[in-house]
Coordinates of C-alpha atoms in Angstrom, one line a residue:
M118 CA 0.0 0.0 0.0
N119 CA 2.9 2.4 0.8
G120 CA 4.4 1.5 -2.6
L121 CA 1.2 2.2 -4.5
L122 CA 0.7 5.4 -2.6
L123 CA 4.2 6.6 -3.2
A124 CA 4.1 5.4 -6.8
G125 CA 0.9 7.3 -7.5
T126 CA 2.3 10.4 -5.9
T127 CA 5.6 10.2 -7.7
V128 CA 3.9 9.7 -11.1
F129 CA 1.7 12.8 -10.4
L130 CA 4.8 14.8 -9.3
R131 CA 6.9 13.7 -12.3
G132 CA 4.0 14.2 -14.7
T133 CA 3.3 17.7 -13.4
G134 CA 7.0 18.4 -13.3
L135 CA 7.4 17.3 -16.9
I136 CA 4.6 19.6 -18.1
F137 CA 6.1 22.4 -16.0
N138 CA 9.5 21.6 -17.6
V139 CA 7.9 22.1 -21.0
Y140 CA 6.6 25.4 -19.8
I141 CA 10.0 26.5 -18.6
T142 CA 11.6 25.4 -21.9
Q143 CA 9.2 27.5 -23.9
K144 CA 9.9 30.5 -21.6
I145 CA 13.7 30.4 -21.6
G146 CA 14.5 28.3 -24.7
A147 CA 17.1 25.6 -25.4
E148 CA 20.1 27.9 -24.6
G149 CA 18.4 28.9 -21.3
M150 CA 17.9 25.3 -20.5
G151 CA 21.5 24.6 -21.1
L152 CA 22.6 27.5 -18.8
F153 CA 20.0 26.3 -16.2
G154 CA 21.5 22.8 -16.5
L155 CA 25.0 24.1 -15.7
I156 CA 23.7 25.9 -12.7
M157 CA 21.9 22.8 -11.5
S158 CA 25.0 20.6 -11.9
V159 CA 26.8 22.8 -9.3
Y160 CA 23.7 22.9 -7.2
M161 CA 23.5 19.1 -7.1
L162 CA 27.1 19.0 -5.9
A163 CA 26.2 21.5 -3.2
T164 CA 23.1 19.5 -2.3
T165 CA 25.2 16.3 -2.0
V166 CA 27.5 18.1 0.5
A167 CA 24.5 19.4 2.4
S168 CA 22.9 16.0 2.7
S169 CA 26.2 14.0 3.2
G170 CA 24.2 10.7 3.5
G171 CA 22.0 12.0 6.4
G172 CA 18.7 11.0 4.9
L173 CA 19.8 7.4 4.2
A174 CA 21.4 7.2 7.7
A175 CA 18.2 8.3 9.3
T176 CA 16.3 5.6 7.4
R177 CA 18.7 2.9 8.4
L178 CA 19.1 3.9 12.1
V179 CA 15.4 4.3 12.7
T180 CA 14.7 0.9 10.9
E181 CA 17.3 -0.8 13.0
E182 CA 15.9 0.5 16.2
Q183 CA 12.4 -0.5 15.3
A184 CA 13.5 -4.0 14.1
R185 CA 15.1 -4.6 17.5
G186 CA 12.0 -3.3 19.4
R187 CA 13.7 -0.2 20.7
Y188 CA 11.0 2.3 19.6
G189 CA 12.2 5.0 21.9
G190 CA 15.6 4.9 20.4
T191 CA 14.2 6.3 17.1
Q192 CA 13.9 9.8 18.7
K193 CA 17.5 9.8 19.9
A194 CA 18.7 8.6 16.5
M195 CA 16.7 11.4 14.8
H196 CA 18.1 14.1 17.1
V197 CA 21.6 13.0 16.1
C198 CA 20.7 12.9 12.4
M199 CA 19.1 16.3 12.4
L200 CA 22.2 17.9 14.0
Y201 CA 24.4 16.1 11.5
C202 CA 22.3 17.4 8.6
L203 CA 22.1 20.9 9.9
F204 CA 25.8 21.2 10.3
F205 CA 26.6 20.1 6.7
G206 CA 23.7 22.1 5.3
V207 CA 25.0 25.3 6.8
V208 CA 28.5 24.6 5.7
A209 CA 27.4 23.9 2.1
S210 CA 25.2 27.0 2.0
F211 CA 28.0 29.3 3.2
C212 CA 30.6 27.9 0.8
L213 CA 28.3 28.2 -2.2
F214 CA 27.3 31.7 -1.4
I215 CA 30.9 32.9 -0.8
F216 CA 32.5 31.2 -3.8
A217 CA 29.6 31.7 -6.3
P218 CA 31.6 34.4 -8.3
Q219 CA 34.6 32.1 -8.6
I220 CA 32.5 29.1 -9.6
G221 CA 30.5 31.1 -12.2
Q222 CA 33.5 32.9 -13.7
Y223 CA 36.2 30.2 -13.7
W224 CA 34.4 26.9 -13.4
L225 CA 31.2 27.4 -15.5
S226 CA 32.8 30.1 -17.7
D227 CA 29.6 32.1 -17.6
E228 CA 29.1 35.0 -15.1
R229 CA 25.3 34.9 -15.7
T230 CA 25.2 31.9 -13.3
I231 CA 26.5 33.8 -10.2
G232 CA 23.2 35.3 -9.1
S233 CA 21.4 32.0 -9.5
L234 CA 24.0 30.1 -7.4
R235 CA 23.6 32.6 -4.6
C236 CA 19.9 32.3 -4.7
L237 CA 20.1 28.5 -4.5
S238 CA 22.6 28.6 -1.5
V239 CA 19.8 29.8 0.8
S240 CA 17.8 26.6 0.5
L241 CA 20.6 24.1 1.3
P242 CA 20.2 23.8 5.1
F243 CA 16.4 23.2 4.6
I244 CA 17.0 20.5 1.9
S245 CA 19.4 18.7 4.3
L246 CA 17.0 18.7 7.2
S247 CA 14.1 17.7 5.0
G248 CA 16.1 14.7 3.8
A249 CA 16.5 13.5 7.4
M250 CA 12.8 13.8 8.1
N251 CA 11.9 12.1 4.8
G252 CA 14.3 9.3 5.8
Y253 CA 12.4 8.9 9.1
F254 CA 9.0 8.7 7.4
M255 CA 10.3 6.2 5.0
A256 CA 11.6 4.0 7.9
V257 CA 8.4 4.1 9.8
R258 CA 6.4 3.3 6.6
R259 CA 4.3 6.5 6.8
V260 CA 5.2 7.7 3.3
I261 CA 1.9 9.5 2.9
K262 CA 3.5 12.4 4.9
S263 CA 6.5 12.6 2.6
A264 CA 4.3 12.3 -0.4
S265 CA 2.0 15.1 0.7
A266 CA 5.1 17.3 1.4
Q267 CA 6.3 16.7 -2.1
I268 CA 3.0 17.7 -3.6
F269 CA 2.9 20.8 -1.5
E270 CA 6.5 21.6 -2.6
L271 CA 5.6 21.2 -6.3
L272 CA 2.6 23.4 -6.0
V273 CA 4.6 26.2 -4.3
K274 CA 7.4 25.8 -6.8
I275 CA 5.0 26.2 -9.8
L276 CA 3.3 29.2 -8.3
A277 CA 6.5 30.9 -7.2
T278 CA 8.3 30.2 -10.5
V279 CA 5.4 31.5 -12.7
L280 CA 5.2 34.7 -10.6
T281 CA 9.0 35.3 -10.7
L282 CA 9.2 34.6 -14.4
R283 CA 6.4 37.0 -15.1
F284 CA 8.2 39.8 -13.4
F285 CA 11.8 39.0 -14.3
G286 CA 11.7 36.6 -17.3
H287 CA 11.7 39.3 -19.9
R288 CA 15.0 40.7 -18.8
G289 CA 17.1 38.1 -20.4
I290 CA 18.4 34.5 -19.9
E291 CA 20.3 35.4 -16.7
F292 CA 17.2 36.8 -14.9
A293 CA 15.0 34.1 -16.3
C294 CA 17.3 31.4 -14.8
M295 CA 17.3 33.3 -11.5
A296 CA 13.5 33.4 -11.5
V297 CA 13.3 29.7 -11.9
V298 CA 15.9 28.9 -9.2
C299 CA 14.3 31.4 -6.8
G300 CA 11.0 29.6 -7.2
G301 CA 12.7 26.3 -6.4
S302 CA 14.4 27.7 -3.3
V303 CA 11.1 29.1 -2.0
A304 CA 9.5 25.7 -2.5
E305 CA 12.3 23.9 -0.6
I306 CA 11.9 26.2 2.4
A307 CA 8.1 25.8 2.4
S308 CA 8.4 22.0 2.1
F309 CA 10.8 22.0 5.1
C310 CA 8.3 24.0 7.2
Y311 CA 5.5 21.6 6.2
L312 CA 7.6 18.5 7.0
F313 CA 8.8 19.9 10.3
V314 CA 5.2 20.4 11.5
L315 CA 4.4 16.7 10.6
Y316 CA 7.5 15.5 12.2
R317 CA 6.9 17.4 15.5
W318 CA 3.4 16.0 15.5
E319 CA 4.9 12.5 15.4
Q320 CA 7.2 13.3 18.3
R321 CA 4.6 14.3 20.9
T322 CA 5.6 11.3 23.0
P323 CA 8.5 12.1 25.4
C324 CA 11.8 10.6 24.4
D325 CA 12.8 7.5 26.4
A326 CA 16.0 7.7 28.4
L327 CA 18.4 5.5 26.5
G328 CA 21.7 6.6 27.9
S329 CA 24.5 8.1 26.0
R330 CA 24.2 9.4 22.4
T331 CA 27.6 8.1 21.6
P332 CA 26.4 4.8 20.1
F333 CA 24.1 6.6 17.8
V334 CA 26.8 9.1 16.7
R335 CA 29.2 6.2 16.0
R336 CA 26.6 4.3 14.0
L337 CA 25.6 7.4 12.2
L338 CA 29.1 8.3 11.2
G339 CA 29.9 4.7 10.3
F340 CA 27.1 4.7 7.8
A341 CA 26.9 8.3 6.6
I342 CA 30.5 9.2 6.2
P343 CA 31.4 6.5 3.6
I344 CA 28.3 7.5 1.7
A345 CA 29.2 11.2 2.0
I346 CA 32.8 10.9 0.9
S347 CA 31.8 8.7 -2.0
S348 CA 29.0 11.0 -2.9
Y349 CA 31.4 14.0 -2.9
F350 CA 33.6 12.3 -5.5
R351 CA 30.7 11.1 -7.5
S352 CA 28.9 14.5 -7.6
G353 CA 32.1 16.3 -8.2
L354 CA 32.9 14.2 -11.2
V355 CA 29.3 14.5 -12.5
T356 CA 29.5 18.3 -12.2
L357 CA 32.8 18.3 -14.0
E358 CA 31.3 16.1 -16.7
H359 CA 28.4 18.6 -17.2
V360 CA 30.8 21.5 -17.3
L361 CA 32.9 19.7 -19.9
V362 CA 30.0 18.8 -22.2
P363 CA 29.3 22.3 -23.6
A364 CA 33.0 23.0 -23.7
G365 CA 33.6 19.8 -25.7
L366 CA 30.8 20.6 -28.1
K367 CA 32.4 24.1 -28.6
R368 CA 35.7 22.5 -29.3
Y369 CA 34.0 20.2 -31.8
G370 CA 32.9 23.3 -33.8
A371 CA 29.7 24.7 -32.3
D372 CA 29.5 28.2 -30.9
R373 CA 28.6 28.9 -27.2
A374 CA 24.9 29.3 -27.8
A375 CA 24.6 26.2 -30.0
S376 CA 26.6 24.1 -27.4
L377 CA 24.3 25.2 -24.6
S378 CA 21.3 24.4 -26.8
Q379 CA 22.5 20.9 -27.6
Y380 CA 23.3 20.3 -24.0
G381 CA 19.9 21.7 -23.0
I382 CA 18.1 19.4 -25.4
V383 CA 19.7 16.2 -24.0
H384 CA 19.7 17.0 -20.3
G385 CA 16.8 19.5 -20.1
M386 CA 14.3 17.9 -22.4
V387 CA 15.1 14.3 -23.4
M388 CA 16.5 12.8 -20.1
P389 CA 13.5 14.1 -17.9
L390 CA 11.1 12.5 -20.4
L391 CA 13.0 9.2 -20.5
L392 CA 13.2 9.0 -16.7
F393 CA 9.6 10.0 -16.1
P394 CA 8.2 6.4 -16.2
A395 CA 11.0 5.4 -13.8
S396 CA 9.0 7.2 -11.1
V397 CA 6.9 4.1 -10.7
L398 CA 9.9 1.9 -10.1
G399 CA 11.6 4.6 -8.0
A400 CA 8.8 4.7 -5.5
F401 CA 9.0 1.0 -4.8
A402 CA 12.8 1.1 -4.9
G403 CA 12.9 3.7 -2.1
L404 CA 10.7 1.4 0.1
L405 CA 13.1 -1.5 -0.6
V406 CA 15.8 0.2 1.6
P407 CA 14.0 -0.2 5.0
E408 CA 12.6 -3.6 3.9
M409 CA 16.0 -5.1 3.0
T410 CA 17.5 -3.5 6.1
E411 CA 14.9 -5.2 8.3
F412 CA 15.3 -8.6 6.6
Q413 CA 19.1 -8.3 7.0
T414 CA 18.8 -7.3 10.7
K415 CA 16.5 -10.3 11.4
G416 CA 18.7 -12.7 9.4
H417 CA 16.1 -13.6 6.8
A418 CA 18.5 -14.4 3.9
D419 CA 16.0 -16.5 2.0
R420 CA 13.5 -13.7 2.0
I421 CA 16.1 -11.3 0.7
R422 CA 16.9 -13.7 -2.2
R423 CA 13.3 -14.1 -3.1
V424 CA 12.4 -10.4 -2.9
A425 CA 15.5 -9.5 -5.0
S426 CA 14.6 -12.1 -7.7
K427 CA 11.0 -10.9 -7.9
V428 CA 12.0 -7.2 -8.0
I429 CA 14.6 -7.8 -10.8
Q430 CA 12.0 -9.7 -12.9
T431 CA 9.3 -7.1 -12.4
S432 CA 11.7 -4.3 -13.2
L433 CA 12.7 -5.9 -16.5
L434 CA 9.1 -6.5 -17.6
F435 CA 8.3 -2.8 -16.9
S436 CA 11.5 -1.2 -18.4
V437 CA 11.5 -3.3 -21.6
G438 CA 8.0 -2.2 -22.3
I439 CA 8.8 1.5 -21.7
S440 CA 11.9 1.2 -23.9
G441 CA 9.9 -0.1 -26.8
V442 CA 7.4 2.7 -26.6
F443 CA 10.1 5.3 -26.6
L444 CA 11.9 3.6 -29.5
I445 CA 8.8 3.4 -31.7
F446 CA 7.1 6.7 -30.8
G447 CA 10.2 8.8 -30.0
H448 CA 9.9 11.2 -33.0
E449 CA 6.2 11.8 -32.3
L450 CA 6.9 12.5 -28.6
G451 CA 9.7 15.0 -29.4
Q452 CA 7.5 16.9 -31.8
G453 CA 4.4 16.7 -29.7
I454 CA 5.9 17.6 -26.3
Y455 CA 8.8 19.9 -27.2
K456 CA 8.1 20.8 -30.9
S457 CA 11.7 19.6 -31.5
G458 CA 12.8 17.1 -34.1
D459 CA 16.3 16.9 -32.4
A460 CA 14.6 16.0 -29.2
G461 CA 12.7 13.2 -30.9
L462 CA 15.8 11.9 -32.5
F463 CA 17.7 11.7 -29.2
I464 CA 14.7 10.0 -27.6
C465 CA 14.9 7.2 -30.2
F466 CA 18.7 6.9 -29.7
L467 CA 18.5 6.7 -25.9
A468 CA 15.4 4.6 -25.7
P469 CA 17.2 1.2 -25.4
L470 CA 19.2 2.6 -22.5
T471 CA 16.1 3.0 -20.3
V472 CA 16.2 -0.7 -19.5
V473 CA 19.7 -0.3 -18.1
M474 CA 18.9 3.0 -16.2
Y475 CA 15.7 1.7 -14.6
L476 CA 17.2 -1.6 -13.5
D477 CA 20.3 0.1 -12.1
G478 CA 18.2 2.4 -9.9
V479 CA 16.3 -0.5 -8.4
V480 CA 19.5 -2.5 -7.8
D481 CA 21.2 0.5 -6.1
A482 CA 18.3 0.8 -3.7
M483 CA 18.6 -2.9 -2.7
L484 CA 22.3 -2.6 -2.2
K485 CA 21.8 0.4 0.1
G486 CA 19.3 -1.5 2.1
L487 CA 21.8 -4.4 2.4
N488 CA 24.5 -2.1 3.8
Q489 CA 26.4 -2.3 0.5
Q490 CA 26.3 1.4 -0.2
V491 CA 30.1 1.7 -0.3
Y492 CA 30.2 -0.7 -3.2
S493 CA 27.4 1.1 -5.0
M494 CA 29.2 4.4 -4.6
R495 CA 32.5 2.9 -5.8
Y496 CA 30.7 1.9 -9.0
N497 CA 29.2 5.4 -9.3
I498 CA 32.6 7.0 -8.9
L499 CA 34.1 4.7 -11.5
D500 CA 31.2 5.4 -13.9
S501 CA 31.7 9.2 -13.5
A502 CA 35.5 9.0 -13.8
V503 CA 35.2 7.1 -17.1
S504 CA 32.5 9.5 -18.3
V505 CA 34.7 12.5 -17.6
A506 CA 37.7 11.0 -19.3
L507 CA 35.6 10.1 -22.4
V508 CA 33.9 13.5 -22.5
Y509 CA 37.3 15.2 -22.4
T510 CA 38.9 13.0 -25.1
V511 CA 36.0 11.8 -27.4
L512 CA 33.5 14.6 -27.4
P513 CA 35.7 17.2 -29.2
R514 CA 36.2 14.7 -32.0
Y515 CA 32.7 13.2 -32.5
G516 CA 30.4 15.9 -31.1
V517 CA 26.9 15.1 -29.7
N518 CA 26.9 11.6 -31.3
G519 CA 30.0 10.8 -29.3
Y520 CA 28.2 12.0 -26.1
I521 CA 25.3 9.7 -26.8
A522 CA 27.8 6.8 -27.1
I523 CA 29.5 7.9 -23.8
I524 CA 26.2 7.8 -22.0
F525 CA 25.6 4.2 -23.2
I526 CA 29.1 3.0 -22.2
T527 CA 29.0 4.5 -18.6
E528 CA 25.4 3.5 -17.8
I529 CA 26.0 -0.1 -18.9
L530 CA 29.3 -0.3 -17.0
N531 CA 27.6 0.9 -13.8
A532 CA 24.6 -1.4 -14.1
L533 CA 26.7 -4.5 -14.8
L534 CA 28.9 -3.9 -11.7
S535 CA 25.9 -3.2 -9.5
I536 CA 24.0 -6.3 -10.6
R537 CA 27.2 -8.4 -10.2
R538 CA 27.5 -7.2 -6.5
L539 CA 23.8 -7.8 -5.8
R540 CA 24.1 -11.3 -7.2
R541 CA 27.0 -12.0 -4.9
V542 CA 25.3 -10.8 -1.7
T543 CA 21.8 -12.2 -2.4
D544 CA 22.2 -15.0 -4.9
F545 CA 19.0 -13.9 -6.7
Q546 CA 17.7 -16.1 -9.5
L547 CA 16.8 -14.7 -13.0
S548 CA 15.9 -16.4 -16.3
F549 CA 17.4 -14.4 -19.1
V550 CA 14.8 -15.7 -21.5
R551 CA 11.8 -15.0 -19.3
G552 CA 13.3 -11.8 -17.9
F553 CA 14.5 -10.2 -21.1
V554 CA 14.0 -12.1 -24.4
L555 CA 10.3 -12.8 -24.1
P556 CA 9.4 -9.3 -22.9
C557 CA 11.3 -7.9 -25.9
C558 CA 9.3 -10.2 -28.2
A559 CA 6.1 -9.1 -26.5
I560 CA 6.8 -5.3 -26.9
G561 CA 8.1 -5.8 -30.4
L562 CA 4.9 -7.6 -31.5
A563 CA 2.8 -5.0 -29.6
C564 CA 4.5 -2.1 -31.5
V565 CA 4.1 -3.8 -34.9
V566 CA 0.4 -4.4 -34.3
T567 CA -0.1 -0.8 -33.0
K568 CA 1.6 0.7 -36.0
G569 CA -0.6 -1.5 -38.3
I570 CA -3.7 -0.3 -36.5
F571 CA -2.7 3.3 -36.9
N572 CA -1.4 2.7 -40.4
G573 CA 2.1 4.0 -39.5
A574 CA 0.9 7.6 -40.2
A575 CA 2.0 10.7 -38.4
L576 CA 0.0 11.0 -35.3
S577 CA -1.7 14.0 -33.7
A578 CA -1.4 14.6 -30.0
Q579 CA -4.6 12.7 -29.2
G580 CA -3.7 10.0 -31.7
L581 CA -0.3 9.6 -30.2
Y582 CA -1.5 9.0 -26.7
G583 CA -4.2 6.6 -28.0
A584 CA -1.5 4.7 -29.9
I585 CA 0.7 4.5 -26.8
F586 CA -2.2 3.3 -24.7
C587 CA -3.1 0.7 -27.3
C588 CA 0.6 -0.5 -27.4
A589 CA 0.7 -0.8 -23.6
V590 CA -2.5 -2.8 -23.4
L591 CA -1.3 -5.2 -26.2
Y592 CA 2.0 -5.6 -24.3
L593 CA 0.3 -6.6 -21.1
L594 CA -1.9 -9.1 -23.0
F595 CA 1.1 -10.6 -24.8
L596 CA 2.9 -10.9 -21.4
G597 CA 0.0 -12.8 -20.0
A598 CA -0.2 -15.0 -23.1
L599 CA 3.5 -15.9 -22.6
G600 CA 2.9 -16.8 -19.0
L601 CA 5.2 -14.1 -17.6
Y602 CA 2.7 -13.1 -14.8
R603 CA 3.0 -16.6 -13.3
Q604 CA 4.4 -16.6 -9.8
T605 CA 8.0 -18.1 -9.8
E606 CA 7.8 -18.5 -6.1
K607 CA 5.0 -20.3 -4.3
K608 CA 6.0 -19.1 -0.9
E609 CA 4.8 -15.8 0.4
L610 CA 7.5 -13.2 0.1

């Protein structure tokens, strides 16, 4: 029930966010989206420093306390986590505000980003504390509170961004980007206030006397610091990659505006659309963290194996179907949503990769729940390091086509390493034929039949959505005909 609730909320949020993203694209253009992407790459690094693993640590500590029946210990654990998050949030905010001119001028090579970076720095402590509270609600399986906070945040973000764009958007790309990031910062602060009220309402019962806080501090640092350090490297490399992409495209021959436009199309338009369906899997993947932690704490190795097997199988059925839809209808989606032929072309190119990206996200969640987060972050760092090296060497020679190839190489590398690690710690079972080959046959047949029904003609917006719905229904019917819904395990998970 928590998974369905969170999935429904996430789909609503991602869907609304995708529509809102289209609105922003129309307001600031492809170049503006490219500049906004550079700003957000630095912001994500700052957010990583601000969080420093505090949210995941809160989920794990609270889950462990509840699994052992020490319900009063959850409050002590949360006090330590909140102080930890507050410290790193303030440090990250201060550093981003002070060094914004140097980052904008020398790192991003665009002084138009300085004002936006300073606006974003204000929200970092609030993001960090919100992460800890969301981790708590995830651990106690009351995700409705986190879900309602996310909806509230999105509504505030839309309202604040629309208003700021109306007043400042006409003054150029710099002020348009500042308007968008200011709307986001206001929403983050409002979301924190909402979450804090819900959290305090949960904590009306006095905290049990559990002795010294030192055990919680030691456990917190033992879990969070490896995640934090690995995340710093990972986010730093990702930020460097995003900075190098426009520079590499410029070295390939494009001017600054064209480079930002191509970068904006891939990261500001195509990737959000490709990752939108992953919101369904992401919701359940987030809930796997406390579930796997609880199974591991209680020593239920067989349950871990069976859950991992079932999750991998279900994720493949879902992602293969989505990949086929993007591959067949990519051109129509690019034109219908973004009015961009280039966006449609990139959607078709990257469609097969959605299988890898979706599966990798689910596997990473299970690894974190099984206390394998250090391995997961090692793979992420290796992925980013390889990506940076390839962007620096390959992109100036092959342009945007080379960048698409780089995305394929690094995503597949990361996924293979993560799946290998999960197999080692869980010994999950998966049939390649049932998990991948038969679903590919089902979606291929569904797409062929759908194209035949709609005569392969160019589709209007209504016709496009009707064709996608028809293809999805046919895919589900073919999966049933192939017996892929049949339970592989008779025992209750």
